[in-house]
């Protein structure tokens, strides 16, 4: 069955880079996503990557995918206090099938 | 840009009551998904609809039902509410077969349900 794993907590200093890691088990996953959830708020899509890509960069965000190891990471450059939130990785077989989420990583940014 | 709209945003019910949550997808999106997120938990898929037909079913209790209407909005009906139903209920929408950007699921702000 599908399972997505993330470390639960990460603490970084403002201005440093943050790296949030995720592993998944379903090798048939085609789309992998990162969502951000601030306290009491909804899920904001940050970025996504196809399984046939190794890397995707979008401003301060860099996504790396190691398909062989089924490992996905999200790097946030120059982390700001506004980046403090829970970050969920999610996988799906196609773009229109249900998302399977990891447990989420709570990122705390220290000023 | 228009986003997914959910109503109500907050709802308080008592045990054994019923509740109806509504979701209005992004214009021209034809697929709607419902997810439940318990306190401190990750979102869990409940059910989805494509072109008014159920397309996938997840961990939705038998006490819950849902449908998608001709205008593509969807309603989640919850009966015999239990304390454990207290959660944040998200709706997401996407558009099938239009490429990755459109097939991506965009989430609404959620309905926070509290069952007392």
Short mmCIF file of C-alpha atoms in Angstrom, two decimals:
data_model
loop_
_atom_site.label_atom_id
_atom_site.label_comp_id
_atom_site.label_asym_id
_atom_site.label_seq_id
_atom_site.Cartn_x
_atom_site.Cartn_y
_atom_site.Cartn_z
CA UNK A 1 0.00 0.00 0.00
CA UNK A 2 0.94 3.63 -0.28
CA UNK A 3 2.82 5.28 2.54
CA UNK A 4 4.43 8.70 2.69
CA UNK A 5 6.87 9.50 5.47
CA UNK A 6 8.20 12.82 6.71
CA UNK A 7 10.14 13.94 9.74
CA UNK A 8 7.79 15.75 12.10
CA UNK A 9 9.79 18.81 13.11
CA UNK A 10 12.44 21.13 11.69
CA UNK A 11 13.83 24.28 13.25
CA UNK A 12 16.02 26.77 11.36
CA UNK A 13 17.31 30.28 11.84
CA UNK A 14 15.96 33.11 9.75
CA UNK A 15 18.04 33.53 6.59
CA UNK A 16 19.26 29.92 6.58
CA UNK A 17 18.10 27.29 4.12
CA UNK A 18 15.50 24.71 5.14
CA UNK A 19 15.40 21.21 3.72
CA UNK A 20 12.28 19.15 4.28
CA UNK A 21 12.48 15.49 3.33
CA UNK A 22 9.86 12.98 2.28
CA UNK A 23 9.96 9.33 1.28
CA UNK A 24 7.24 7.44 -0.50
CA UNK A 25 6.72 3.80 -1.30
CA UNK A 26 4.46 3.74 -4.34
CA UNK A 27 6.77 3.54 -7.34
CA UNK A 28 3.83 4.17 -9.64
CA UNK A 29 3.39 7.68 -8.27
CA UNK A 30 3.49 10.12 -11.11
CA UNK A 31 2.92 13.45 -9.44
CA UNK A 32 4.49 14.59 -6.19
CA UNK A 33 3.37 17.75 -4.45
CA UNK A 34 4.31 20.05 -1.62
CA UNK A 35 1.53 21.84 0.27
CA UNK A 36 1.90 24.44 3.02
CA UNK A 37 -0.55 24.79 5.89
CA UNK A 38 -0.40 27.71 8.30
CA UNK A 39 -2.12 27.41 11.70
CA UNK A 40 -5.89 27.18 11.33
CA UNK A 41 -5.67 27.67 7.58
CA UNK A 42 -6.16 25.66 4.42
CA UNK A 43 -3.71 23.82 2.22
CA UNK A 44 -1.72 26.03 -0.11
CA UNK A 45 -0.12 24.36 -3.12
CA UNK A 46 3.55 25.32 -3.21
CA UNK A 47 4.92 23.29 -6.08
CA UNK A 48 4.78 19.90 -7.77
CA UNK A 49 7.11 17.70 -9.77
CA UNK A 50 6.57 14.93 -12.28
CA UNK A 51 8.20 11.60 -11.60
CA UNK A 52 10.23 11.92 -14.80
CA UNK A 53 11.97 15.04 -13.48
CA UNK A 54 14.94 15.26 -11.12
CA UNK A 55 14.67 18.86 -10.06
CA UNK A 56 12.37 21.82 -10.21
CA UNK A 57 13.14 25.35 -9.08
CA UNK A 58 10.61 28.06 -8.39
CA UNK A 59 12.00 31.24 -6.84
CA UNK A 60 13.14 30.31 -3.30
CA UNK A 61 11.86 26.75 -3.62
CA UNK A 62 13.87 23.84 -5.03
CA UNK A 63 12.39 20.36 -5.29
CA UNK A 64 14.69 17.38 -5.73
CA UNK A 65 13.41 13.95 -6.65
CA UNK A 66 15.42 10.74 -6.37
CA UNK A 67 13.10 8.23 -7.95
CA UNK A 68 15.43 5.30 -7.34
CA UNK A 69 15.34 5.91 -3.58
CA UNK A 70 11.75 7.28 -3.68
CA UNK A 71 12.99 10.39 -1.91
CA UNK A 72 11.62 13.89 -2.35
CA UNK A 73 12.96 17.05 -0.78
CA UNK A 74 11.91 20.67 -0.59
CA UNK A 75 14.59 23.30 -0.07
CA UNK A 76 13.55 26.78 0.97
CA UNK A 77 16.30 29.33 0.49
CA UNK A 78 16.63 32.35 2.79
CA UNK A 79 13.94 31.06 5.14
CA UNK A 80 11.75 33.78 6.65
CA UNK A 81 9.53 33.80 9.72
CA UNK A 82 6.54 33.76 7.38
CA UNK A 83 7.65 30.33 6.20
CA UNK A 84 6.77 28.88 9.60
CA UNK A 85 4.04 26.34 8.87
CA UNK A 86 3.39 22.63 8.38
CA UNK A 87 4.62 21.28 5.06
CA UNK A 88 2.94 18.23 3.59
CA UNK A 89 4.29 16.16 0.77
CA UNK A 90 1.70 14.22 -1.21
CA UNK A 91 1.73 11.70 -4.00
CA UNK A 92 -0.76 10.57 -6.57
CA UNK A 93 -0.76 8.11 -9.44
CA UNK A 94 -2.28 10.53 -11.91
CA UNK A 95 -3.31 14.10 -11.55
CA UNK A 96 -6.92 13.16 -10.96
CA UNK A 97 -6.67 10.47 -8.33
CA UNK A 98 -6.75 11.04 -4.57
CA UNK A 99 -3.73 12.51 -2.90
CA UNK A 100 -1.92 10.51 -0.24
CA UNK A 101 -0.33 12.85 2.27
CA UNK A 102 2.60 12.48 4.60
CA UNK A 103 2.14 13.37 8.26
CA UNK A 104 3.57 16.83 7.68
CA UNK A 105 6.74 18.56 8.85
CA UNK A 106 6.34 21.48 11.23
CA UNK A 107 8.89 24.12 10.27
CA UNK A 108 9.79 26.66 12.93
CA UNK A 109 11.84 29.67 11.91
CA UNK A 110 13.78 31.38 14.68
CA UNK A 111 14.40 35.10 14.25
CA UNK B 1 -8.04 34.19 -9.69
CA UNK B 2 -11.10 32.40 -8.41
CA UNK B 3 -10.48 29.74 -5.80
CA UNK B 4 -12.42 26.88 -4.30
CA UNK B 5 -15.21 28.13 -2.05
CA UNK B 6 -16.47 26.20 0.92
CA UNK B 7 -19.37 26.95 3.19
CA UNK B 8 -19.89 27.25 6.00
CA UNK B 9 -16.39 28.00 7.28
CA UNK B 10 -17.29 26.95 10.82
CA UNK B 11 -20.02 24.68 12.09
CA UNK B 12 -20.97 23.52 15.56
CA UNK B 13 -23.29 20.56 15.93
CA UNK B 14 -24.34 18.20 18.67
CA UNK B 15 -23.99 14.44 18.63
CA UNK B 16 -26.51 12.62 16.46
CA UNK B 17 -27.30 15.76 14.47
CA UNK B 18 -26.79 16.14 10.74
CA UNK B 19 -24.61 18.56 8.80
CA UNK B 20 -24.24 19.57 5.17
CA UNK B 21 -21.02 21.03 3.83
CA UNK B 22 -20.88 22.74 0.48
CA UNK B 23 -18.08 23.13 -2.03
CA UNK B 24 -17.92 25.31 -5.13
CA UNK B 25 -14.99 24.34 -7.39
CA UNK B 26 -12.81 26.63 -9.41
CA UNK B 27 -14.67 27.61 -12.61
CA UNK B 28 -14.25 25.02 -15.39
CA UNK B 29 -12.99 22.40 -12.93
CA UNK B 30 -14.98 19.19 -13.29
CA UNK B 31 -13.58 17.07 -10.47
CA UNK B 32 -14.19 17.55 -6.77
CA UNK B 33 -12.50 15.80 -3.84
CA UNK B 34 -13.36 15.74 -0.15
CA UNK B 35 -10.71 15.28 2.55
CA UNK B 36 -10.97 15.11 6.33
CA UNK B 37 -8.18 16.41 8.56
CA UNK B 38 -8.41 15.54 12.24
CA UNK B 39 -6.53 17.60 14.86
CA UNK B 40 -2.80 17.23 14.32
CA UNK B 41 -3.36 14.77 11.49
CA UNK B 42 -2.71 14.72 7.77
CA UNK B 43 -5.66 15.05 5.38
CA UNK B 44 -7.41 11.78 4.59
CA UNK B 45 -9.28 11.27 1.35
CA UNK B 46 -13.02 10.66 1.67
CA UNK B 47 -14.59 10.67 -1.78
CA UNK B 48 -14.35 12.30 -5.22
CA UNK B 49 -16.60 13.05 -8.15
CA UNK B 50 -15.99 13.61 -11.84
CA UNK B 51 -18.76 14.92 -14.07
CA UNK B 52 -21.34 14.24 -11.34
CA UNK B 53 -20.33 10.60 -10.97
CA UNK B 54 -18.43 9.17 -8.02
CA UNK B 55 -14.90 8.45 -9.21
CA UNK B 56 -12.98 7.29 -6.12
CA UNK B 57 -13.98 6.35 -2.60
CA UNK B 58 -11.74 6.50 0.41
CA UNK B 59 -12.35 6.21 4.14
CA UNK B 60 -15.78 7.78 4.12
CA UNK B 61 -18.09 6.44 6.84
CA UNK B 62 -21.43 4.98 5.81
CA UNK B 63 -23.09 7.82 7.76
CA UNK B 64 -21.72 10.26 5.22
CA UNK B 65 -22.85 10.73 1.65
CA UNK B 66 -21.93 13.18 -1.05
CA UNK B 67 -22.93 14.21 -4.52
CA UNK B 68 -21.91 16.55 -7.29
CA UNK B 69 -24.54 18.65 -9.00
CA UNK B 70 -24.99 19.81 -12.59
CA UNK B 71 -23.23 23.10 -11.83
CA UNK B 72 -20.29 21.01 -10.47
CA UNK B 73 -20.71 22.12 -6.90
CA UNK B 74 -20.66 19.33 -4.35
CA UNK B 75 -22.26 18.69 -0.98
CA UNK B 76 -21.09 16.39 1.80
CA UNK B 77 -23.96 15.20 3.97
CA UNK B 78 -23.08 13.91 7.43
CA UNK B 79 -25.63 12.19 9.63
CA UNK B 80 -25.62 10.79 13.17
CA UNK B 81 -22.64 12.95 13.97
CA UNK B 82 -20.13 11.62 16.46
CA UNK B 83 -17.54 13.42 18.57
CA UNK B 84 -14.83 11.89 16.38
CA UNK B 85 -16.22 13.66 13.33
CA UNK B 86 -14.83 16.95 14.66
CA UNK B 87 -12.27 17.91 12.04
CA UNK B 88 -11.39 20.24 9.24
CA UNK B 89 -13.11 19.19 6.01
CA UNK B 90 -11.42 20.24 2.81
CA UNK B 91 -12.75 20.29 -0.67
CA UNK B 92 -10.35 20.36 -3.62
CA UNK B 93 -11.00 20.69 -7.32
CA UNK B 94 -9.16 19.90 -10.53
CA UNK B 95 -9.76 19.58 -14.23
CA UNK B 96 -9.22 16.25 -15.93
CA UNK B 97 -7.11 15.73 -18.99
CA UNK B 98 -5.89 19.28 -19.29
CA UNK B 99 -2.29 18.80 -18.33
CA UNK B 100 -0.53 18.76 -15.02
CA UNK B 101 -1.28 22.31 -14.06
CA UNK B 102 -5.02 21.85 -14.37
CA UNK B 103 -5.01 18.31 -13.00
CA UNK B 104 -3.39 19.58 -9.83
CA UNK B 105 -5.77 19.69 -6.90
CA UNK B 106 -6.44 23.12 -5.47
CA UNK B 107 -7.87 23.23 -1.98
CA UNK B 108 -10.54 25.37 -0.44
CA UNK B 109 -10.11 27.01 2.97
CA UNK B 110 -11.93 24.18 4.70
CA UNK B 111 -14.96 23.86 6.98
CA UNK B 112 -14.15 23.42 10.63
CA UNK B 113 -16.73 21.12 12.20
CA UNK B 114 -17.03 20.80 15.94
CA UNK B 115 -19.32 18.13 17.32
CA UNK B 116 -20.28 18.58 20.98
#
